[in-house]
mmCIF file of C-alpha atoms in Angstrom:
data_model
loop_
_atom_site.group_PDB
_atom_site.id
_atom_site.type_symbol
_atom_site.label_atom_id
_atom_site.label_comp_id
_atom_site.label_asym_id
_atom_site.label_seq_id
_atom_site.Cartn_x
_atom_site.Cartn_y
_atom_site.Cartn_z
ATOM 1 C CA MET W 9 -31.769 27.556 25.670
ATOM 2 C CA ALA W 10 -33.700 24.263 25.546
ATOM 3 C CA ASN W 11 -37.075 26.101 25.570
ATOM 4 C CA GLU W 12 -36.167 28.195 22.535
ATOM 5 C CA ILE W 13 -36.337 27.144 18.913
ATOM 6 C CA TRP W 14 -32.817 26.373 17.715
ATOM 7 C CA THR W 15 -32.453 25.621 14.046
ATOM 8 C CA ILE W 16 -29.229 24.284 12.588
ATOM 9 C CA LYS W 17 -28.545 27.703 11.095
ATOM 10 C CA ARG W 18 -29.060 29.564 14.367
ATOM 11 C CA CYS W 19 -26.975 27.079 16.343
ATOM 12 C CA LEU W 20 -24.157 27.243 13.773
ATOM 13 C CA GLU W 21 -24.021 31.050 13.831
ATOM 14 C CA TRP W 22 -24.263 31.279 17.621
ATOM 15 C CA THR W 23 -21.518 28.671 18.153
ATOM 16 C CA LYS W 24 -19.230 30.362 15.647
ATOM 17 C CA GLU W 25 -19.528 33.724 17.408
ATOM 18 C CA TYR W 26 -19.182 32.191 20.870
ATOM 19 C CA LEU W 27 -15.969 30.346 19.985
ATOM 20 C CA ALA W 28 -14.534 33.333 18.116
ATOM 21 C CA GLU W 29 -14.926 35.485 21.226
ATOM 22 C CA ARG W 30 -12.873 32.920 23.147
ATOM 23 C CA GLY W 31 -9.960 32.883 20.741
ATOM 24 C CA GLU W 32 -10.860 29.934 18.508
ATOM 25 C CA GLU W 33 -8.650 30.085 15.399
ATOM 26 C CA HIS W 34 -11.246 28.551 13.055
ATOM 27 C CA PRO W 35 -14.568 29.130 14.805
ATOM 28 C CA ARG W 36 -16.907 28.268 11.920
ATOM 29 C CA LEU W 37 -15.095 25.036 11.085
ATOM 30 C CA SER W 38 -15.159 24.016 14.742
ATOM 31 C CA ALA W 39 -18.868 24.838 14.938
ATOM 32 C CA GLU W 40 -19.513 22.661 11.884
ATOM 33 C CA TRP W 41 -17.580 19.731 13.369
ATOM 34 C CA LEU W 42 -19.465 19.960 16.650
ATOM 35 C CA LEU W 43 -22.840 20.187 14.926
ATOM 36 C CA CYS W 44 -22.033 17.204 12.723
ATOM 37 C CA ALA W 45 -21.170 15.157 15.810
ATOM 38 C CA ALA W 46 -24.318 16.260 17.648
ATOM 39 C CA THR W 47 -26.707 15.624 14.751
ATOM 40 C CA GLY W 48 -24.986 12.786 12.900
ATOM 41 C CA LEU W 49 -25.078 14.801 9.672
ATOM 42 C CA ALA W 50 -22.306 15.351 7.170
ATOM 43 C CA ARG W 51 -21.080 18.941 6.720
ATOM 44 C CA ILE W 52 -22.788 19.284 3.354
ATOM 45 C CA ASP W 53 -26.056 18.143 4.926
ATOM 46 C CA LEU W 54 -25.921 20.970 7.458
ATOM 47 C CA TYR W 55 -26.243 23.476 4.644
ATOM 48 C CA MET W 56 -29.030 21.519 2.984
ATOM 49 C CA ARG W 57 -31.087 21.414 6.179
ATOM 50 C CA MET W 58 -30.439 24.805 7.762
ATOM 51 C CA ASP W 59 -34.061 25.301 8.795
ATOM 52 C CA GLU W 60 -34.392 22.012 10.679
ATOM 53 C CA THR W 61 -34.845 22.268 14.447
ATOM 54 C CA LEU W 62 -32.513 20.512 16.869
ATOM 55 C CA ASN W 63 -34.210 18.234 19.381
ATOM 56 C CA ALA W 64 -33.560 18.309 23.124
ATOM 57 C CA ALA W 65 -30.923 15.551 23.058
ATOM 58 C CA GLN W 66 -29.025 17.208 20.212
ATOM 59 C CA LEU W 67 -29.110 20.565 22.022
ATOM 60 C CA GLU W 68 -27.800 19.006 25.210
ATOM 61 C CA THR W 69 -24.968 17.276 23.330
ATOM 62 C CA MET W 70 -24.126 20.481 21.486
ATOM 63 C CA HIS W 71 -24.080 22.552 24.662
ATOM 64 C CA ALA W 72 -21.676 20.166 26.410
ATOM 65 C CA ALA W 73 -19.432 20.046 23.331
ATOM 66 C CA VAL W 74 -19.246 23.835 23.008
ATOM 67 C CA VAL W 75 -18.272 24.176 26.671
ATOM 68 C CA ARG W 76 -15.469 21.630 26.230
ATOM 69 C CA ARG W 77 -14.191 23.303 23.074
ATOM 70 C CA ALA W 78 -14.245 26.744 24.693
ATOM 71 C CA LYS W 79 -11.853 25.346 27.320
ATOM 72 C CA GLY W 80 -9.454 24.283 24.568
ATOM 73 C CA GLU W 81 -10.135 20.567 24.401
ATOM 74 C CA PRO W 82 -9.257 19.134 20.952
ATOM 75 C CA LEU W 83 -12.162 18.674 18.579
ATOM 76 C CA GLN W 84 -11.154 15.055 17.941
ATOM 77 C CA TYR W 85 -11.642 14.178 21.600
ATOM 78 C CA ILE W 86 -15.003 15.938 21.697
ATOM 79 C CA THR W 87 -16.383 14.419 18.498
ATOM 80 C CA GLY W 88 -14.722 11.078 19.218
ATOM 81 C CA SER W 89 -13.184 10.496 15.797
ATOM 82 C CA THR W 90 -11.055 11.832 12.973
ATOM 83 C CA GLN W 91 -10.184 10.847 9.420
ATOM 84 C CA PHE W 92 -6.762 9.424 8.623
ATOM 85 C CA ARG W 93 -5.982 8.788 4.966
ATOM 86 C CA MET W 94 -8.819 6.519 3.842
ATOM 87 C CA ILE W 95 -10.152 5.366 7.202
ATOM 88 C CA ASP W 96 -12.034 6.864 10.145
ATOM 89 C CA VAL W 97 -10.430 6.278 13.537
ATOM 90 C CA ALA W 98 -11.935 6.727 16.970
ATOM 91 C CA CYS W 99 -10.112 9.170 19.258
ATOM 92 C CA ALA W 100 -10.196 9.403 23.049
ATOM 93 C CA PRO W 101 -8.397 11.300 25.831
ATOM 94 C CA GLY W 102 -5.169 9.646 26.864
ATOM 95 C CA VAL W 103 -4.250 8.612 23.296
ATOM 96 C CA LEU W 104 -2.385 10.827 20.821
ATOM 97 C CA ILE W 105 -4.517 12.313 18.038
ATOM 98 C CA PRO W 106 -3.353 11.324 14.499
ATOM 99 C CA ARG W 107 -1.719 14.120 12.483
ATOM 100 C CA PRO W 108 -1.554 14.750 8.719
ATOM 101 C CA GLU W 109 2.246 14.398 8.852
ATOM 102 C CA THR W 110 1.835 10.780 9.887
ATOM 103 C CA GLU W 111 -0.151 10.106 6.707
ATOM 104 C CA MET W 112 3.092 10.754 4.826
ATOM 105 C CA LEU W 113 4.896 8.221 7.026
ATOM 106 C CA VAL W 114 2.372 5.620 5.866
ATOM 107 C CA GLU W 115 2.964 6.701 2.256
ATOM 108 C CA GLU W 116 6.729 6.186 2.634
ATOM 109 C CA VAL W 117 6.184 2.668 3.960
ATOM 110 C CA LEU W 118 3.767 1.806 1.149
ATOM 111 C CA ASN W 119 6.146 3.144 -1.494
ATOM 112 C CA TYR W 120 8.913 0.953 -0.120
ATOM 113 C CA LEU W 121 6.761 -2.176 0.138
ATOM 114 C CA ASP W 122 5.301 -1.698 -3.341
ATOM 115 C CA ALA W 123 8.776 -1.390 -4.844
ATOM 116 C CA GLU W 124 10.730 -3.929 -2.813
ATOM 117 C CA VAL W 125 8.400 -6.553 -1.362
ATOM 118 C CA LEU W 126 4.946 -6.776 -2.929
ATOM 119 C CA SER W 127 4.265 -8.052 -6.427
ATOM 120 C CA PRO W 128 3.604 -5.205 -8.887
ATOM 121 C CA ASP W 129 0.119 -6.455 -9.731
ATOM 122 C CA ALA W 130 -0.845 -6.625 -6.052
ATOM 123 C CA ALA W 131 0.342 -3.085 -5.447
ATOM 124 C CA ALA W 132 -1.495 -1.777 -8.500
ATOM 125 C CA ARG W 133 -4.687 -3.605 -7.608
ATOM 126 C CA GLN W 134 -4.728 -2.482 -3.994
ATOM 127 C CA ARG W 135 -3.374 1.043 -4.297
ATOM 128 C CA VAL W 136 -5.654 3.727 -2.862
ATOM 129 C CA GLU W 137 -5.786 7.080 -4.602
ATOM 130 C CA LEU W 138 -5.314 10.037 -2.302
ATOM 131 C CA PRO W 139 -6.958 13.407 -2.984
ATOM 132 C CA TRP W 140 -3.790 14.989 -4.347
ATOM 133 C CA ASN W 141 -3.286 12.354 -7.081
ATOM 134 C CA ASP W 142 -4.237 13.057 -10.705
ATOM 135 C CA GLU W 143 -4.665 9.441 -11.756
ATOM 136 C CA VAL W 144 -8.440 9.467 -11.348
ATOM 137 C CA GLU W 145 -8.700 12.249 -13.917
ATOM 138 C CA GLU W 146 -6.360 10.361 -16.272
ATOM 139 C CA ALA W 147 -8.560 7.256 -15.971
ATOM 140 C CA ARG W 148 -11.615 9.334 -16.828
ATOM 141 C CA LYS W 149 -9.900 10.715 -19.946
ATOM 142 C CA ALA W 150 -8.828 7.207 -20.999
ATOM 143 C CA GLU W 151 -12.389 5.966 -20.630
ATOM 144 C CA ALA W 152 -13.680 8.827 -22.791
ATOM 145 C CA ALA W 153 -11.033 8.102 -25.426
ATOM 146 C CA LEU W 154 -12.059 4.443 -25.464
ATOM 147 C CA ALA W 155 -15.674 5.435 -26.062
ATOM 148 C CA ASP W 156 -14.585 7.598 -29.004
ATOM 149 C CA GLU W 157 -12.587 4.705 -30.452
ATOM 150 C CA ARG W 158 -15.603 2.420 -30.223
ATOM 151 C CA ALA W 159 -17.795 4.968 -32.026
ATOM 152 C CA THR W 160 -15.165 5.391 -34.735
ATOM 153 C CA ALA W 161 -14.873 1.616 -35.188
ATOM 154 C CA GLU W 162 -18.640 1.356 -35.510
ATOM 155 C CA ARG W 163 -18.711 3.988 -38.260
ATOM 156 C CA ARG W 164 -15.901 2.247 -40.112
ATOM 157 C CA ALA W 165 -17.749 -1.074 -39.926
ATOM 158 C CA ALA W 166 -20.703 0.558 -41.654
ATOM 159 C CA ASN W 167 -18.372 2.306 -44.082
ATOM 160 C CA LEU W 168 -19.824 5.630 -42.913
ATOM 161 C CA THR W 169 -18.100 8.875 -42.033
ATOM 162 C CA ALA W 170 -19.127 11.257 -39.287
ATOM 163 C CA ALA W 171 -20.503 13.548 -42.008
ATOM 164 C CA ASP W 172 -22.579 10.673 -43.385
ATOM 165 C CA GLU W 173 -24.075 10.046 -39.954
ATOM 166 C CA ALA W 174 -24.957 13.702 -39.573
ATOM 167 C CA ALA W 175 -26.580 13.732 -42.993
ATOM 168 C CA LEU W 176 -28.669 10.653 -42.210
ATOM 169 C CA GLY W 177 -30.331 12.400 -39.276
ATOM 170 C CA GLY W 178 -33.271 10.275 -38.146
ATOM 171 C CA ASP W 179 -31.902 7.250 -40.044
ATOM 172 C CA VAL W 180 -28.835 6.959 -37.823
ATOM 173 C CA LEU W 181 -30.342 4.064 -35.892
ATOM 174 C CA GLY W 182 -30.919 2.235 -39.149
ATOM 175 C CA SER W 183 -27.371 2.880 -40.289
ATOM 176 C CA ARG W 184 -26.065 1.536 -36.990
ATOM 177 C CA ALA W 185 -28.124 -1.629 -37.390
ATOM 178 C CA TYR W 186 -26.618 -2.070 -40.845
ATOM 179 C CA ALA W 187 -23.173 -1.445 -39.350
ATOM 180 C CA GLU W 188 -23.742 -4.141 -36.771
ATOM 181 C CA GLU W 189 -24.877 -6.586 -39.458
ATOM 182 C CA LEU W 190 -21.724 -5.942 -41.476
ATOM 183 C CA ALA W 191 -19.597 -6.285 -38.345
ATOM 184 C CA ASP W 192 -21.221 -9.665 -37.590
ATOM 185 C CA ARG W 193 -20.514 -10.878 -41.116
ATOM 186 C CA GLU W 194 -16.887 -9.800 -40.888
ATOM 187 C CA ALA W 195 -16.541 -11.538 -37.523
ATOM 188 C CA GLU W 196 -17.968 -14.787 -38.947
ATOM 189 C CA GLU W 197 -15.594 -14.629 -41.926
ATOM 190 C CA ALA W 198 -12.619 -13.957 -39.625
ATOM 191 C CA ALA W 199 -13.572 -16.913 -37.401
ATOM 192 C CA ALA W 200 -13.853 -19.215 -40.424
ATOM 193 C CA GLN W 201 -10.442 -18.117 -41.709
ATOM 194 C CA ALA W 202 -8.899 -18.671 -38.273
ATOM 195 C CA ALA W 203 -10.392 -22.183 -38.106
ATOM 196 C CA GLU W 204 -8.980 -23.054 -41.532
ATOM 197 C CA ALA W 205 -5.540 -21.732 -40.563
ATOM 198 C CA GLU W 206 -5.597 -23.749 -37.351
ATOM 199 C CA ALA W 207 -6.552 -26.909 -39.207
ATOM 200 C CA ALA W 208 -3.777 -26.374 -41.746
ATOM 201 C CA GLU W 209 -1.246 -25.792 -38.969
ATOM 202 C CA ALA W 210 -2.340 -28.987 -37.203
ATOM 203 C CA ALA W 211 -2.021 -30.936 -40.453
ATOM 204 C CA GLU W 212 1.565 -29.727 -40.920
ATOM 205 C CA SER W 213 2.621 -30.041 -37.289
ATOM 206 C CA GLU W 214 3.482 -33.731 -37.026
ATOM 207 C CA LEU W 215 2.805 -36.498 -39.590
ATOM 208 C CA ASP W 216 3.423 -40.229 -39.483
ATOM 209 C CA GLU W 217 5.256 -42.137 -42.235
ATOM 210 C CA TYR W 218 2.075 -42.160 -44.290
ATOM 211 C CA GLY W 219 1.544 -38.387 -44.009
ATOM 212 C CA ILE W 220 -1.285 -38.649 -41.477
ATOM 213 C CA ALA W 221 -1.330 -36.229 -38.549
ATOM 214 C CA ILE W 222 -0.515 -37.902 -35.216
ATOM 215 C CA GLU W 223 -3.400 -37.211 -32.828
ATOM 216 C CA GLY W 224 -2.574 -36.040 -29.301
ATOM 217 C CA ALA W 225 0.962 -34.925 -30.168
ATOM 218 C CA ASP W 226 0.212 -31.285 -29.485
ATOM 219 C CA GLN W 227 -1.384 -32.120 -26.155
ATOM 220 C CA GLU W 228 1.581 -34.270 -25.110
ATOM 221 C CA THR W 229 4.046 -31.552 -26.093
ATOM 222 C CA ALA W 230 2.072 -28.908 -24.183
ATOM 223 C CA SER W 231 1.867 -31.184 -21.133
ATOM 224 C CA ALA W 232 5.621 -31.724 -21.219
ATOM 225 C CA GLN W 233 6.235 -28.007 -21.463
ATOM 226 C CA ASP W 234 3.882 -27.336 -18.568
ATOM 227 C CA ALA W 235 5.643 -29.939 -16.455
ATOM 228 C CA ALA W 236 9.026 -28.399 -17.218
ATOM 229 C CA SER W 237 7.899 -24.867 -16.294
ATOM 230 C CA PRO W 238 8.168 -24.019 -12.593
ATOM 231 C CA ALA W 239 4.946 -23.092 -10.820
ATOM 232 C CA PRO W 240 4.601 -19.333 -10.236
ATOM 233 C CA ALA W 241 5.677 -18.343 -6.746
ATOM 234 C CA GLU W 242 3.014 -17.199 -4.332
ATOM 235 C CA PRO W 243 3.234 -13.424 -3.680
ATOM 236 C CA ARG W 244 4.933 -12.789 -0.354
ATOM 237 C CA ILE W 245 3.004 -11.216 2.504
ATOM 238 C CA ALA W 246 4.830 -8.145 3.828
ATOM 239 C CA ARG W 247 5.409 -8.013 7.594
ATOM 240 C CA VAL W 248 5.377 -4.661 9.406
ATOM 241 C CA LEU W 249 6.312 -3.928 13.016
ATOM 242 C CA GLU W 250 4.960 -0.676 14.445
ATOM 243 C CA VAL W 251 6.121 0.650 17.815
ATOM 244 C CA GLY W 252 3.906 3.107 19.689
ATOM 245 C CA CYS W 253 0.672 2.527 17.789
ATOM 246 C CA GLY W 254 -1.652 4.967 19.621
ATOM 247 C CA THR W 255 -5.006 4.828 17.807
ATOM 248 C CA GLY W 256 -3.562 2.207 15.467
ATOM 249 C CA CYS W 257 -3.872 4.548 12.473
ATOM 250 C CA ILE W 258 -0.536 3.562 10.860
ATOM 251 C CA SER W 259 -0.905 -0.214 11.002
ATOM 252 C CA LEU W 260 -4.610 -0.099 10.220
ATOM 253 C CA SER W 261 -4.039 2.084 7.151
ATOM 254 C CA LEU W 262 -1.285 -0.219 5.871
ATOM 255 C CA ALA W 263 -3.401 -3.346 6.319
ATOM 256 C CA TRP W 264 -6.510 -1.639 4.923
ATOM 257 C CA GLU W 265 -4.887 -0.164 1.819
ATOM 258 C CA ARG W 266 -3.033 -3.386 0.918
ATOM 259 C CA ARG W 267 -5.462 -5.871 2.401
ATOM 260 C CA GLY W 268 -4.302 -9.428 1.936
ATOM 261 C CA HIS W 269 -0.730 -8.316 1.224
ATOM 262 C CA ILE W 270 0.433 -6.784 4.531
ATOM 263 C CA THR W 271 0.226 -8.010 8.119
ATOM 264 C CA CYS W 272 1.145 -5.784 11.048
ATOM 265 C CA THR W 273 2.304 -6.306 14.608
ATOM 266 C CA ALA W 274 1.823 -3.124 16.660
ATOM 267 C CA THR W 275 2.856 -2.358 20.232
ATOM 268 C CA ASP W 276 2.162 0.360 22.802
ATOM 269 C CA ILE W 277 2.922 0.836 26.487
ATOM 270 C CA GLU W 278 -0.413 2.587 27.173
ATOM 271 C CA PRO W 279 -3.391 0.262 27.864
ATOM 272 C CA ARG W 280 -5.871 2.900 26.659
ATOM 273 C CA ALA W 281 -4.085 3.015 23.316
ATOM 274 C CA ILE W 282 -4.271 -0.759 22.858
ATOM 275 C CA ASP W 283 -7.972 -0.764 23.742
ATOM 276 C CA LEU W 284 -8.731 2.078 21.315
ATOM 277 C CA ALA W 285 -6.626 0.591 18.509
ATOM 278 C CA THR W 286 -8.425 -2.723 18.915
ATOM 279 C CA LYS W 287 -11.763 -0.921 18.718
ATOM 280 C CA ASN W 288 -10.666 0.797 15.515
ATOM 281 C CA ARG W 289 -9.507 -2.509 14.029
ATOM 282 C CA ASP W 290 -12.838 -4.153 14.786
ATOM 283 C CA ALA W 291 -14.752 -1.221 13.279
ATOM 284 C CA LEU W 292 -12.848 -1.703 9.999
ATOM 285 C CA GLY W 293 -13.554 -5.411 9.939
ATOM 286 C CA LEU W 294 -9.860 -6.318 10.098
ATOM 287 C CA THR W 295 -8.774 -9.392 12.047
ATOM 288 C CA SER W 296 -6.069 -9.997 14.642
ATOM 289 C CA ASP W 297 -4.220 -12.034 12.001
ATOM 290 C CA GLU W 298 -4.046 -8.906 9.847
ATOM 291 C CA VAL W 299 -3.188 -6.450 12.646
ATOM 292 C CA ALA W 300 -2.112 -7.750 16.060
ATOM 293 C CA PHE W 301 -1.852 -5.274 18.973
ATOM 294 C CA SER W 302 0.348 -5.941 21.977
ATOM 295 C CA LEU W 303 0.662 -4.090 25.316
ATOM 296 C CA THR W 304 4.395 -3.887 25.892
ATOM 297 C CA ASN W 305 7.434 -1.609 26.135
ATOM 298 C CA LEU W 306 8.769 -1.037 22.623
ATOM 299 C CA VAL W 307 9.645 -4.511 21.193
ATOM 300 C CA SER W 308 9.796 -6.489 24.434
ATOM 301 C CA SER W 309 6.875 -8.754 23.523
ATOM 302 C CA ILE W 310 8.187 -9.762 20.088
ATOM 303 C CA PRO W 311 8.956 -13.521 20.195
ATOM 304 C CA ARG W 312 12.585 -14.402 19.546
ATOM 305 C CA GLU W 313 11.642 -16.533 16.551
ATOM 306 C CA GLU W 314 10.167 -13.447 14.845
ATOM 307 C CA TRP W 315 13.321 -11.362 15.140
ATOM 308 C CA GLY W 316 14.785 -10.617 11.736
ATOM 309 C CA THR W 317 11.545 -11.456 9.909
ATOM 310 C CA PHE W 318 10.014 -7.981 9.518
ATOM 311 C CA ASP W 319 10.204 -5.980 6.304
ATOM 312 C CA VAL W 320 9.532 -2.641 8.020
ATOM 313 C CA LEU W 321 9.941 -1.149 11.476
ATOM 314 C CA VAL W 322 7.876 2.045 11.571
ATOM 315 C CA SER W 323 7.170 4.438 14.421
ATOM 316 C CA ASN W 324 5.774 7.835 15.304
ATOM 317 C CA PRO W 325 7.494 7.900 18.715
ATOM 318 C CA PRO W 326 7.408 10.634 21.380
ATOM 319 C CA TYR W 327 9.730 13.231 19.825
ATOM 320 C CA ILE W 328 9.057 16.711 21.224
ATOM 321 C CA PRO W 329 12.224 18.020 22.978
ATOM 322 C CA THR W 330 11.662 18.734 26.664
ATOM 323 C CA GLY W 331 12.387 22.438 26.204
ATOM 324 C CA VAL W 332 9.790 22.704 23.429
ATOM 325 C CA MET W 333 7.026 21.046 25.454
ATOM 326 C CA ARG W 334 6.338 24.300 27.344
ATOM 327 C CA SER W 335 5.673 26.191 24.108
ATOM 328 C CA LEU W 336 3.156 23.737 22.649
ATOM 329 C CA PRO W 337 -0.374 25.026 21.976
ATOM 330 C CA HIS W 338 -2.747 24.875 24.931
ATOM 331 C CA GLU W 339 -4.952 22.188 23.391
ATOM 332 C CA VAL W 340 -1.917 19.920 22.887
ATOM 333 C CA LYS W 341 0.042 20.650 26.056
ATOM 334 C CA ASP W 342 -2.907 20.477 28.440
ATOM 335 C CA PHE W 343 -4.976 17.703 26.860
ATOM 336 C CA GLU W 344 -2.821 15.217 24.957
ATOM 337 C CA PRO W 345 -0.660 12.708 26.861
ATOM 338 C CA ASP W 346 2.918 13.728 27.683
ATOM 339 C CA LEU W 347 3.924 10.069 27.420
ATOM 340 C CA ALA W 348 3.164 10.173 23.682
ATOM 341 C CA LEU W 349 4.802 13.566 23.111
ATOM 342 C CA GLU W 350 7.999 14.171 25.096
ATOM 343 C CA GLY W 351 11.164 12.697 23.602
ATOM 344 C CA GLY W 352 13.890 13.901 25.970
ATOM 345 C CA ALA W 353 16.380 16.754 25.740
ATOM 346 C CA ASP W 354 16.880 16.469 21.965
ATOM 347 C CA GLY W 355 13.686 14.598 21.159
ATOM 348 C CA LEU W 356 15.570 11.426 20.230
ATOM 349 C CA ASP W 357 15.465 9.321 23.406
ATOM 350 C CA ILE W 358 12.999 6.754 22.073
ATOM 351 C CA PHE W 359 14.398 7.013 18.552
ATOM 352 C CA ARG W 360 17.815 5.833 19.780
ATOM 353 C CA ARG W 361 16.241 2.750 21.362
ATOM 354 C CA LEU W 362 14.329 1.993 18.169
ATOM 355 C CA LEU W 363 17.467 2.423 16.083
ATOM 356 C CA ASN W 364 19.244 -0.053 18.350
ATOM 357 C CA ALA W 365 16.412 -2.569 17.910
ATOM 358 C CA ALA W 366 16.025 -2.193 14.137
ATOM 359 C CA PRO W 367 18.938 -4.475 13.047
ATOM 360 C CA TYR W 368 17.570 -7.245 15.279
ATOM 361 C CA MET W 369 13.954 -6.928 14.133
ATOM 362 C CA LEU W 370 14.441 -6.386 10.384
ATOM 363 C CA ARG W 371 15.607 -8.706 7.630
ATOM 364 C CA ALA W 372 18.440 -7.664 5.336
ATOM 365 C CA GLY W 373 17.159 -4.815 3.176
ATOM 366 C CA GLY W 374 14.362 -3.966 5.627
ATOM 367 C CA LEU W 375 13.132 -0.395 6.087
ATOM 368 C CA PHE W 376 13.449 1.619 9.311
ATOM 369 C CA ALA W 377 11.222 4.734 9.203
ATOM 370 C CA CYS W 378 10.369 7.267 11.935
ATOM 371 C CA GLU W 379 8.506 10.541 12.172
ATOM 372 C CA LEU W 380 10.502 13.056 14.264
ATOM 373 C CA TYR W 381 10.753 16.656 15.431
ATOM 374 C CA GLU W 382 11.753 18.933 12.575
ATOM 375 C CA GLY W 383 14.888 20.179 14.332
ATOM 376 C CA ALA W 384 16.194 16.675 15.031
ATOM 377 C CA LEU W 385 16.214 15.100 11.567
ATOM 378 C CA ASP W 386 19.859 15.831 10.694
ATOM 379 C CA ALA W 387 21.032 14.349 13.995
ATOM 380 C CA ALA W 388 18.778 11.317 13.515
ATOM 381 C CA ALA W 389 20.107 10.723 10.003
ATOM 382 C CA GLU W 390 23.691 10.856 11.290
ATOM 383 C CA LEU W 391 22.848 8.347 14.029
ATOM 384 C CA CYS W 392 21.496 6.008 11.347
ATOM 385 C CA ARG W 393 24.740 6.261 9.375
ATOM 386 C CA GLN W 394 26.833 5.646 12.473
ATOM 387 C CA ALA W 395 24.742 2.544 13.192
ATOM 388 C CA GLY W 396 25.656 1.137 9.777
ATOM 389 C CA LEU W 397 22.326 1.686 8.033
ATOM 390 C CA SER W 398 22.374 2.595 4.355
ATOM 391 C CA ASP W 399 20.344 4.729 1.944
ATOM 392 C CA VAL W 400 19.582 7.210 4.739
ATOM 393 C CA ARG W 401 17.067 9.859 3.646
ATOM 394 C CA ILE W 402 15.178 12.765 5.181
ATOM 395 C CA VAL W 403 11.617 13.283 3.909
ATOM 396 C CA HIS W 404 9.846 16.650 4.126
ATOM 397 C CA ASP W 405 6.189 17.052 5.008
ATOM 398 C CA LEU W 406 3.543 18.987 3.074
ATOM 399 C CA THR W 407 4.703 22.256 4.666
ATOM 400 C CA ASP W 408 8.273 21.490 3.496
ATOM 401 C CA ARG W 409 9.540 20.818 7.020
ATOM 402 C CA PRO W 410 11.896 17.875 7.585
ATOM 403 C CA ARG W 411 9.693 15.249 9.206
ATOM 404 C CA ILE W 412 10.685 11.633 8.476
ATOM 405 C CA VAL W 413 13.974 9.745 8.535
ATOM 406 C CA ARG W 414 14.154 6.464 6.645
ATOM 407 C CA ALA W 415 17.039 4.050 6.224
ATOM 408 C CA ILE W 416 17.800 0.476 5.172
ATOM 409 C CA VAL W 417 19.228 -2.251 7.402
ATOM 410 C CA THR W 418 21.907 -3.985 5.343
ATOM 411 C CA GLU W 419 23.431 -6.164 8.059
ATOM 412 C CA PRO W 420 20.904 -7.688 10.456
ATOM 413 C CA LYS W 421 22.117 -8.689 13.923
ATOM 414 C CA GLN W 422 21.422 -11.611 16.200
ATOM 415 C CA ARG W 423 21.753 -11.504 19.977
ATOM 416 C CA GLN W 424 23.920 -14.272 21.368
#
C-alpha cells in the first residue's frame, strides 16, 4: 500500500468501501473524519485537494485508524477530539465521549443563569449563537435596513428623490457632495441653536439678588445628586458545581460562553478524566480560577465553607440501567467506560446521591439539573418533588425524548 500512489480521492473511496463491507453505518462520513485527522485538513479541504498524494506518514496513520474503526472503536477516540457546542474537546479511551444531548443540558443551565443570576447586559454580550438560531439572519436584515435609512437620509439632506438621483446619472457624486455640504450647514446651525438654548437655560437656572447667574451652582447640585445616588452594584459571578465532569465539556462550555461571568468547580472519580479535562481547559486558555477540576467522589472534596454557595449543581451522571447495558451498541459497550455509563437497576443510583447533596450545595433558588436515561425521567421528577424541590420540569432532547430533569432548591440544608 505504501509503494502505491494514494491520492486523497482514492484513499477516501477505498476507506468508504472497506468500512461499508464491515457494517459501518455511515462509511463515507467516517472515512472523511479519519482522513481529516490523518492529514490535518478540514472536510471541505479534502474535496478541494482530491488529487493530492498522501505521504508515507499520513498513509501509516490512516491505515492504523481504519483498522481501529473496522473493529468498532469510536471515531472520537481514534481522531482524538470532537466538537461540543462552540469548543473542541480532546477525547481519549477511558473517558466518556460527549453527546449532543449534553449540549442541551448546558443550554438549560445558561438559560437559568441568564434569567436568574447574571445581569441582562452580561448575558446579551456573552451569548453565543448556536447553528439553529435565527438571530444572525435578523441582525443581517437590521444592518441592511440601517444602510437603506442612511441612503434615504442622505437624499433628503440634498433635497433629492431617488428618481432625481437616477436622472442625474454620472452627476450623482456631485449631488452627494452637495448633499454633504448642506448636511454640514444644517449641523452647524443645529449646534449653534443648542448652544444658545443652553446659555439661556443657564441664565434662568439660578440668579442672585441682582439677577446675575450664580456660577458653579449647577456643578454643586450635580455633585450632591451624584453623592446621594448609590453606586451601581457589581454584577455577580455565577458559581456552578459539576459532578462527573469527564472531558470537562459542560463546565468548559459554561465558562467559555459566559467568560468573566461564570466560575465552575468540577469533580470526577476517574484520574484520566481529570487529566483530560485539565488538558482541554489549558487548550482553551481558561484558568483554574475559572474552572477548577478536583479528583474526588461526587462532592466529597467541596470545602464546608463553600456549601450553600453554588447557583447550579449540574451533572451528566452514569444513568444507563443495568439491564440496558447489554443492549448498547458495540462501540459504546465495548469501548467506553462502564463507570461512566451504568447507573444501577433503574439508572438512578448516582442521581439519588446527587439529589441528596443538592440542598446542601445550592443556595436558595439554586438550580439542580441532570441528564438521565429516557425511561427514568418521570421517576426522577417524582423523587425531586418528594425531596421538597420546586418547579420540577422534564426537558426533551432534539429527538423529542425525555432527557433532562431540572428543579429548584427552595430550602437549603445545613449539616449539624
